[in-house]
Coordinates of C-alpha atoms in Angstrom, one line a residue:
M1 CA 13.8 -2.2 -18.3
S2 CA 10.8 -0.2 -17.1
F3 CA 9.8 0.6 -13.5
S4 CA 6.6 2.2 -12.1
L5 CA 6.2 3.0 -8.4
V6 CA 2.7 3.4 -7.1
I7 CA 2.5 5.8 -4.2
G8 CA 0.0 7.7 -2.0
S9 CA -0.2 11.3 -1.1
K10 CA 3.2 12.8 -0.5
N11 CA 2.2 14.8 2.5
Y12 CA 0.9 11.7 4.4
S13 CA 2.2 8.4 3.0
S14 CA 5.3 7.5 5.0
W15 CA 5.6 4.0 3.5
S16 CA 5.4 5.4 0.0
L17 CA 8.3 7.8 0.9
R18 CA 10.4 4.8 2.0
G19 CA 9.9 3.0 -1.3
W20 CA 10.4 6.2 -3.3
L21 CA 13.7 7.0 -1.5
A22 CA 14.9 3.5 -2.2
M23 CA 14.2 4.1 -5.9
Q24 CA 16.1 7.3 -5.7
L25 CA 19.1 5.5 -4.2
T26 CA 19.4 3.3 -7.3
G27 CA 19.7 6.3 -9.6
I28 CA 17.4 4.8 -12.2
D29 CA 14.5 6.5 -14.0
F30 CA 11.0 5.4 -13.0
E31 CA 7.4 6.3 -13.6
E32 CA 5.6 7.7 -10.6
I33 CA 1.9 6.8 -10.2
L34 CA 0.4 8.9 -7.4
I35 CA -3.0 8.0 -6.0
P36 CA -4.3 10.6 -3.5
L37 CA -5.3 9.1 -0.2
G38 CA -8.7 9.5 1.4
G39 CA -10.7 9.7 -1.9
Q40 CA -13.9 7.8 -2.5
D41 CA -12.2 5.7 -5.2
T42 CA -8.7 5.5 -3.5
A43 CA -9.0 1.8 -2.5
R44 CA -10.2 0.8 -6.0
R45 CA -7.5 2.7 -7.8
I46 CA -4.8 1.2 -5.5
R47 CA -6.2 -2.3 -6.1
E48 CA -5.7 -1.8 -9.8
H49 CA -2.0 -1.8 -9.2
S50 CA -1.3 -3.4 -5.8
P51 CA -2.5 -6.9 -4.8
S52 CA -2.3 -5.9 -1.1
G53 CA -4.5 -2.8 -1.7
K54 CA -1.7 -0.8 -0.1
V55 CA 1.1 1.5 -1.3
P56 CA 3.9 1.5 -2.3
A57 CA 3.9 -1.0 -5.0
L58 CA 6.7 -1.4 -7.6
K59 CA 5.7 -2.6 -11.1
C60 CA 8.5 -4.0 -13.1
E61 CA 9.4 -6.7 -15.6
D62 CA 9.5 -9.2 -12.7
G63 CA 5.9 -8.5 -11.7
V64 CA 4.5 -6.4 -8.9
I65 CA 6.5 -6.0 -5.6
W66 CA 4.6 -4.6 -2.7
D67 CA 5.7 -3.6 0.8
S68 CA 8.5 -1.0 1.1
L69 CA 10.9 -3.5 2.7
A70 CA 10.4 -6.0 -0.1
I71 CA 10.9 -3.2 -2.7
A72 CA 14.1 -2.1 -1.0
E73 CA 15.5 -5.7 -0.9
Y74 CA 14.6 -6.3 -4.5
L75 CA 16.3 -3.0 -5.6
A76 CA 19.4 -3.8 -3.5
E77 CA 19.8 -7.2 -5.3
R78 CA 18.9 -5.8 -8.7
F79 CA 21.3 -2.9 -8.5
P80 CA 24.2 -4.1 -6.3
E81 CA 26.5 -1.4 -7.7
A82 CA 24.3 1.3 -5.9
H83 CA 25.1 -0.1 -2.5
L84 CA 21.7 0.4 -1.1
W85 CA 22.7 -1.5 2.0
P86 CA 25.9 -0.3 3.7
R87 CA 29.2 -2.0 3.0
G88 CA 30.4 -4.7 5.4
E89 CA 28.6 -7.6 6.9
A90 CA 28.3 -6.1 10.4
A91 CA 27.0 -2.8 9.0
R92 CA 24.4 -4.5 6.9
A93 CA 23.3 -6.7 9.8
L94 CA 22.7 -3.6 11.9
A95 CA 21.0 -1.7 9.1
R96 CA 18.6 -4.6 8.5
S97 CA 18.0 -4.8 12.3
V98 CA 17.0 -1.2 12.6
C99 CA 14.9 -1.3 9.5
A100 CA 13.1 -4.3 10.7
E101 CA 12.4 -2.6 14.0
M102 CA 11.0 0.4 12.2
H103 CA 8.9 -1.8 9.9
S104 CA 7.2 -3.6 12.8
G105 CA 7.4 -1.2 15.7
F106 CA 6.9 2.3 17.0
M107 CA 3.1 2.0 16.9
A108 CA 2.5 4.8 19.5
L109 CA 4.6 7.2 17.4
R110 CA 2.7 6.3 14.3
S111 CA -0.7 6.6 15.9
H112 CA -0.1 9.9 17.7
M113 CA 2.3 11.5 15.2
P114 CA 1.2 10.5 11.7
M115 CA 3.4 11.9 8.9
D116 CA 2.2 15.3 8.0
L117 CA 5.0 17.3 6.2
Q118 CA 2.9 20.5 6.2
R119 CA 2.5 20.5 9.9
N120 CA 4.6 22.6 12.3
Q121 CA 3.0 22.3 15.7
P122 CA 3.7 20.1 18.8
L123 CA 1.2 17.8 20.3
A124 CA -0.6 19.4 23.3
Q125 CA 0.5 16.4 25.4
V126 CA 2.9 13.7 24.4
P127 CA 1.9 10.2 25.7
E128 CA 4.5 8.2 27.6
A129 CA 4.4 5.5 24.9
V130 CA 5.4 8.1 22.3
E131 CA 8.2 9.4 24.5
A132 CA 9.5 5.9 24.8
D133 CA 9.4 5.4 21.0
I134 CA 11.3 8.6 20.5
A135 CA 13.9 7.7 23.1
R136 CA 14.4 4.3 21.4
I137 CA 14.7 6.0 17.9
V138 CA 17.3 8.4 19.3
E139 CA 19.2 5.4 20.8
L140 CA 19.2 3.6 17.5
W141 CA 20.4 6.6 15.5
A142 CA 23.2 7.1 18.0
L143 CA 24.2 3.5 17.8
C144 CA 24.4 3.5 14.0
R145 CA 26.3 6.8 13.8
K146 CA 28.8 5.7 16.5
Q147 CA 29.6 2.3 14.9
F148 CA 29.4 3.1 11.2
G149 CA 28.7 6.8 10.6
Q150 CA 32.2 8.2 10.5
D151 CA 32.3 8.7 6.7
G152 CA 29.3 10.9 6.3
P153 CA 26.2 12.4 7.9
F154 CA 23.8 9.5 7.4
L155 CA 23.2 6.6 9.7
F156 CA 25.9 4.5 8.1
G157 CA 28.0 7.3 6.6
H158 CA 26.6 7.2 3.1
A159 CA 22.9 7.3 2.3
S160 CA 21.3 3.8 2.5
I161 CA 18.0 2.0 2.9
A162 CA 18.3 2.7 6.6
D163 CA 17.9 6.4 5.9
A164 CA 15.0 5.7 3.5
F165 CA 13.3 4.0 6.4
Y166 CA 14.0 6.6 9.0
A167 CA 13.4 9.7 6.9
P168 CA 9.6 9.6 7.6
V169 CA 10.5 9.4 11.3
A170 CA 12.7 12.4 11.0
T171 CA 9.9 14.3 9.4
R172 CA 7.5 13.5 12.3
L173 CA 10.0 14.7 14.8
R174 CA 10.3 18.0 13.0
S175 CA 6.6 18.4 12.2
Y176 CA 5.7 17.9 15.8
C177 CA 8.5 20.1 17.0
V178 CA 10.1 17.5 19.2
T179 CA 13.2 18.6 21.2
L180 CA 16.1 16.3 20.4
P181 CA 19.7 15.7 21.5
I182 CA 22.1 17.6 19.2
E183 CA 23.2 14.5 17.3
A184 CA 19.7 13.4 16.6
Q185 CA 18.7 16.9 15.5
N186 CA 21.7 16.9 13.2
Y187 CA 20.4 13.8 11.6
V188 CA 17.0 15.3 11.1
D189 CA 18.7 18.2 9.4
T190 CA 20.7 15.8 7.2
I191 CA 17.4 14.2 6.0
Y192 CA 15.9 17.6 5.2
A193 CA 19.1 18.6 3.3
W194 CA 19.2 15.3 1.4
P195 CA 18.9 16.0 -2.3
A196 CA 17.0 12.7 -2.8
F197 CA 14.4 13.9 -0.3
R198 CA 13.9 17.5 -1.4
P199 CA 11.8 16.9 -4.4
W200 CA 9.3 14.8 -2.4
L201 CA 9.2 17.5 0.3
D202 CA 8.7 20.3 -2.2
A203 CA 5.8 18.4 -3.8
A204 CA 4.3 17.6 -0.4
M205 CA 4.3 21.2 0.8
V206 CA 2.0 22.3 -2.1
E207 CA -0.2 19.2 -2.1
R208 CA -3.8 19.6 -1.2
A209 CA -5.6 17.3 1.2

């Protein structure tokens, strides 16, 4: 079987990172097709691979799968032995809930704190809506860790799709120098120490705009 993942710039493309980390969780080899964002031909080049005109898109023998959540669900079904979702019905239900909330929410955080891995500077002023998003994220992380995180440092103990979805959030909180409760800060540190994430981070840090 052959897999190709179409992604955007590693410094900026948070949704690409989610799909890429989901691929890493499977342990399979795949081709990476990187299309820098912001170029004159970026839209055309992405359209050559992705029917939605957005990244990420997974190209495989079953066709093209776009949207990071769809990619994650496909990989979880295709590679059940990798346990991309946490074990146990209750844990999986919570993991899907927090991923769905990330997928459709936190618009203030996304607007005012876009992913920029090379950044290391706080906002001059943090809007109240962003503070509310951060508070909710910290609440979700604490809930996952309290209920299902006893067996490891990730949200559900072992690394899962939930961590793939919240890794770009963790990077925002570090890039914008957000002060966090100790447990939330520990989780951000866990993401930055995650071997699956390090190659992406290293590439992003030397990427040119």
